[in-house]
Amino acid sequence: MDLSLNERQLQLKSAAREFVAKEYPHEKLAELNRSDTGLERDTWRRAADVGLLGALIDPNLQGTGNSLTDAAVIFEELGRGPVPGPFFSSAVLSTLIIDECATPEQRSALLPTLASGQEIATLAMTEPGYGWDPESVQVRGKRVSDGYLLNGTKLFVHDVLAATKFICVVRTNGVKKGKGGLSVLVVDANASGLHRRTLPGFMNQVGELRFEGVRVPEEALLGNITDSWNQLQTAFQKAMPILSAFKVGGCEAIFQLSVEYSRSRIAFGVPIGRFQRVQDHIIEIVNRLDAARWTTYEALWKLDSGRPAAISSHLSKIVASEGYYEGCNYAHEAHGGIGTSYEYPLVAHTRMSRTLLHQLGEPQYHRQQLATYMAAQDYA
Amino acid sequence: MDFEIQETPEAREFRKDVRAWLATNIPKDFPRHADPSDYSYDDFLKTRDLGRKLGELGWLWPTAPKKYGGGGLSIELGIALEEELDQLDLSLPPYYDPGCRYGAPVLMVWGTEEQKTRLLPPMFKGEVAGWQLFTEPTSGSDLYSLKTTAVRDGNHYVLNGQKAFVGTAYDVDFFIILVRTDPKAERYKNLGWFQMPANLPGISRSPMRLLWTDGTGGASNIVTFENVRVPASCLIGGENNGFEVSKSWAELEHGIAGTIRRNRLITRLFAYVKQAQRGGVHLIDDPQVRSVLTDIFITSEVNRLLGLRNYWMSRTQQPVTYQGPQASYIRKMSGLETAKNILKILGPYALTSDPLWDLSDGHVEADQRHSICALHPGATEDIQRVIMARRIGIGRVEIEKPGKLTSLVTPVG
């Protein structure tokens, strides 16, 4: 047993921390978090230069070939920002989907462009009939002579304006139920008939993608197979704890912010952290932080060491998503009014905790998945 | 990272010896009860007898130093031993013995060489077992306001006062007691820590009937001291140093040692819901039951992982701050929450230990009571949060230091 980070991971951690400190001063973070893309092209190029965008890509394909735990260590640092932009969408989720679903030729064509930052990919799966189960995917990719014809709407697509490629989950066999015929098509953001926008509200860079007679060639189909559901789920299971690690970083940041504030803010003649009610809020944050951290890293360890990891992966997603969300609420209770100012670093986390709460499935969806696995497994 | 303790080839071999020994030395009808207060006196004697046999082999406190009568085994062998006992629903020691579990590591820090050489061997060999006497009828969360006094008289201290919530119904050999040794000194500098025989003249016990002592053999105690003459050699850690000594104990009792024990209640609950039916449907197949079970599972996983983290931190001498009281706080609160969730699933079945109608050998019903009682020992959930705040430095820059510990005596926590 060894719960410490290894040499390489410690190096990745400090390099990522340095990158965030240099590229994302507080004022810039505040601004970028609310921008349409969360992205500046120069920063994105430098992220590619330090190997961040190819963290999970094979060195033969211009990546840095890290383990999932290695990548999570980096994403924990990004989460402390919280650094917005399509880092997770492109460098983790899309990368893993391509890795699981694509043919070797497609991988060789696509992954180096993601590693270099030339292309930015994101997943387009959920729809107005929101859900992460097969039945919730209804957009049709109709087989036509030279490829596929897409019509319909994808909703709550992350990094919708930053992406240059959409990894679209669609139905290609005309059947409306079940996993069969669920396929993955890669669609260029500038395809004719594709319309996109971000949604206003309490989320960042999440939007709508409309297909109005979008035509894609046959090669757009990832992996030459029309039933990609299982491969998608494998990719999701690997991606989830890395997303959780981002939230662990977020929890850590709001915990430190709250402890510092509890020392410096004076009320009734003493630092507010002397009041047990204020202490309780901060203790609830650290409890959520540690629960998120250890469920997340155990899931990563299981995945990296080839152990069955489905239960742990869903568990980490529930605990980290809810922990970040609730942790922000407790941080607001500890901070009072100042915590709601856009000038103060807390709000960016609060918005991020909402933005990411449902990414890859809302907590209730993961509870259902967990229950199914638990019922099947012999706990007695 | 590696979340698993790897079994060594040596441990695999050792496991075989242990299994063979347990097969001959533990009869099928060896007493095991869901409720500690269900043990009869005869049951109790059998558990103590097993403790002595294990102690002779160095298997009662397997990882305690050999020099002082412990097993001197590696952690891996100690774990193999505990796991084999766990298969038989037993653990080390097979009876209530905080005097050794927490008292021995405290002695290792604060005892003189003479005290360690004299006191530790009978503890590690299972010849003696001990209780803690800290809480008083009027001093609980505000422990250091305690009133029991110890006045020096030649080579003795004379003790007067009362301690509450002490031990169980049967025999005990020694007490670990915190008393006021200097009535004039300021708070925290006025206390003494004694490890003393439990049978001295002037000591009397009266039973306390508590929510966890429902069984026929059940009671905790009020212990009264009337001019009890305690040899001065029983004082541990020096004059008026009891507060510092007590911090080492508290560190352990709050859970810094962590644990890698499995949660038997969860295992039993999953077996229960797969077996029990309502309206012809197995409970596990009811969506609402599944939803509640998921919450129970998530909570138990968080507890397991924090126990594992503390286990790793304490065994590898990582610097600790708030982690002990955090594990304690979460364990206490989630214990209550889980009991509520079990009640949601099982309804009134969770409230009976009747052998005909209960499917858990009384464990579920006992948990409904014990989860409440578990809120208080080793400082309440509120006090745990107070300590966490001081250790984190909420509202203060100077951070409270944890109690001093040099070694642990349990392989699995």
Tab-separated table of N, CA and C in Angstrom, chain A residues 17-33 40 43 46 81-84 345:
chain	number	residue	atom	x	y	z
A	17	ARG	N	1.015	23.176	-11.950
A	17	ARG	CA	0.763	24.312	-11.054
A	17	ARG	C	1.453	25.574	-11.577
A	18	GLU	N	2.663	25.385	-12.073
A	18	GLU	CA	3.422	26.493	-12.638
A	18	GLU	C	2.700	27.057	-13.870
A	19	PHE	N	2.235	26.163	-14.718
A	19	PHE	CA	1.523	26.565	-15.930
A	19	PHE	C	0.286	27.397	-15.578
A	20	VAL	N	-0.479	26.920	-14.607
A	20	VAL	CA	-1.702	27.639	-14.214
A	20	VAL	C	-1.344	29.008	-13.629
A	21	ALA	N	-0.321	29.036	-12.774
A	21	ALA	CA	0.062	30.303	-12.133
A	21	ALA	C	0.498	31.335	-13.180
A	22	LYS	N	1.229	30.849	-14.186
A	22	LYS	CA	1.769	31.750	-15.193
A	22	LYS	C	0.690	32.208	-16.183
A	23	GLU	N	-0.118	31.280	-16.634
A	23	GLU	CA	-1.069	31.564	-17.712
A	23	GLU	C	-2.395	32.137	-17.223
A	24	TYR	N	-2.716	31.871	-15.977
A	24	TYR	CA	-4.055	32.232	-15.517
A	24	TYR	C	-4.038	33.062	-14.237
A	25	PRO	N	-3.567	34.291	-14.291
A	25	PRO	CA	-3.723	35.151	-13.118
A	25	PRO	C	-5.221	35.342	-12.820
A	26	HIS	N	-5.497	35.695	-11.576
A	26	HIS	CA	-6.887	35.723	-11.122
A	26	HIS	C	-7.834	36.502	-12.036
A	27	GLU	N	-7.391	37.712	-12.473
A	27	GLU	CA	-8.281	38.566	-13.280
A	27	GLU	C	-8.637	37.863	-14.590
A	28	LYS	N	-7.636	37.170	-15.148
A	28	LYS	CA	-7.858	36.497	-16.415
A	28	LYS	C	-8.819	35.311	-16.234
A	29	LEU	N	-8.634	34.596	-15.132
A	29	LEU	CA	-9.511	33.461	-14.845
A	29	LEU	C	-10.961	33.910	-14.750
A	30	ALA	N	-11.163	35.012	-14.014
A	30	ALA	CA	-12.518	35.502	-13.799
A	30	ALA	C	-13.168	35.833	-15.144
A	31	GLU	N	-12.389	36.467	-16.013
A	31	GLU	CA	-12.908	36.881	-17.313
A	31	GLU	C	-13.159	35.665	-18.216
A	32	LEU	N	-12.161	34.784	-18.288
A	32	LEU	CA	-12.264	33.624	-19.171
A	32	LEU	C	-13.384	32.679	-18.773
A	33	ASN	N	-13.585	32.554	-17.445
A	33	ASN	CA	-14.619	31.629	-16.987
A	33	ASN	C	-15.986	32.004	-17.547
A	40	GLU	N	-7.971	31.071	-24.802
A	40	GLU	CA	-7.177	31.985	-25.621
A	40	GLU	C	-6.238	31.136	-26.443
A	43	THR	N	-2.593	30.593	-25.252
A	43	THR	CA	-2.491	29.720	-24.080
A	43	THR	C	-2.662	28.261	-24.489
A	46	ARG	N	0.457	26.966	-25.935
A	46	ARG	CA	1.481	26.692	-24.915
A	46	ARG	C	1.114	25.451	-24.087
A	81	GLY	N	-7.883	26.194	-10.295
A	81	GLY	CA	-8.038	27.525	-10.890
A	81	GLY	C	-9.327	28.237	-10.536
A	82	PRO	N	-10.482	27.731	-10.966
A	82	PRO	CA	-10.663	26.640	-11.913
A	82	PRO	C	-10.378	27.141	-13.332
A	83	VAL	N	-9.552	26.366	-14.052
A	83	VAL	CA	-9.196	26.748	-15.410
A	83	VAL	C	-10.316	26.310	-16.358
A	84	PRO	N	-10.926	27.283	-17.073
A	84	PRO	CA	-11.986	26.913	-18.006
A	84	PRO	C	-11.371	26.479	-19.337
A	345	PRO	N	-12.560	35.078	-5.818
A	345	PRO	CA	-12.364	33.825	-6.570
A	345	PRO	C	-13.427	32.741	-6.356
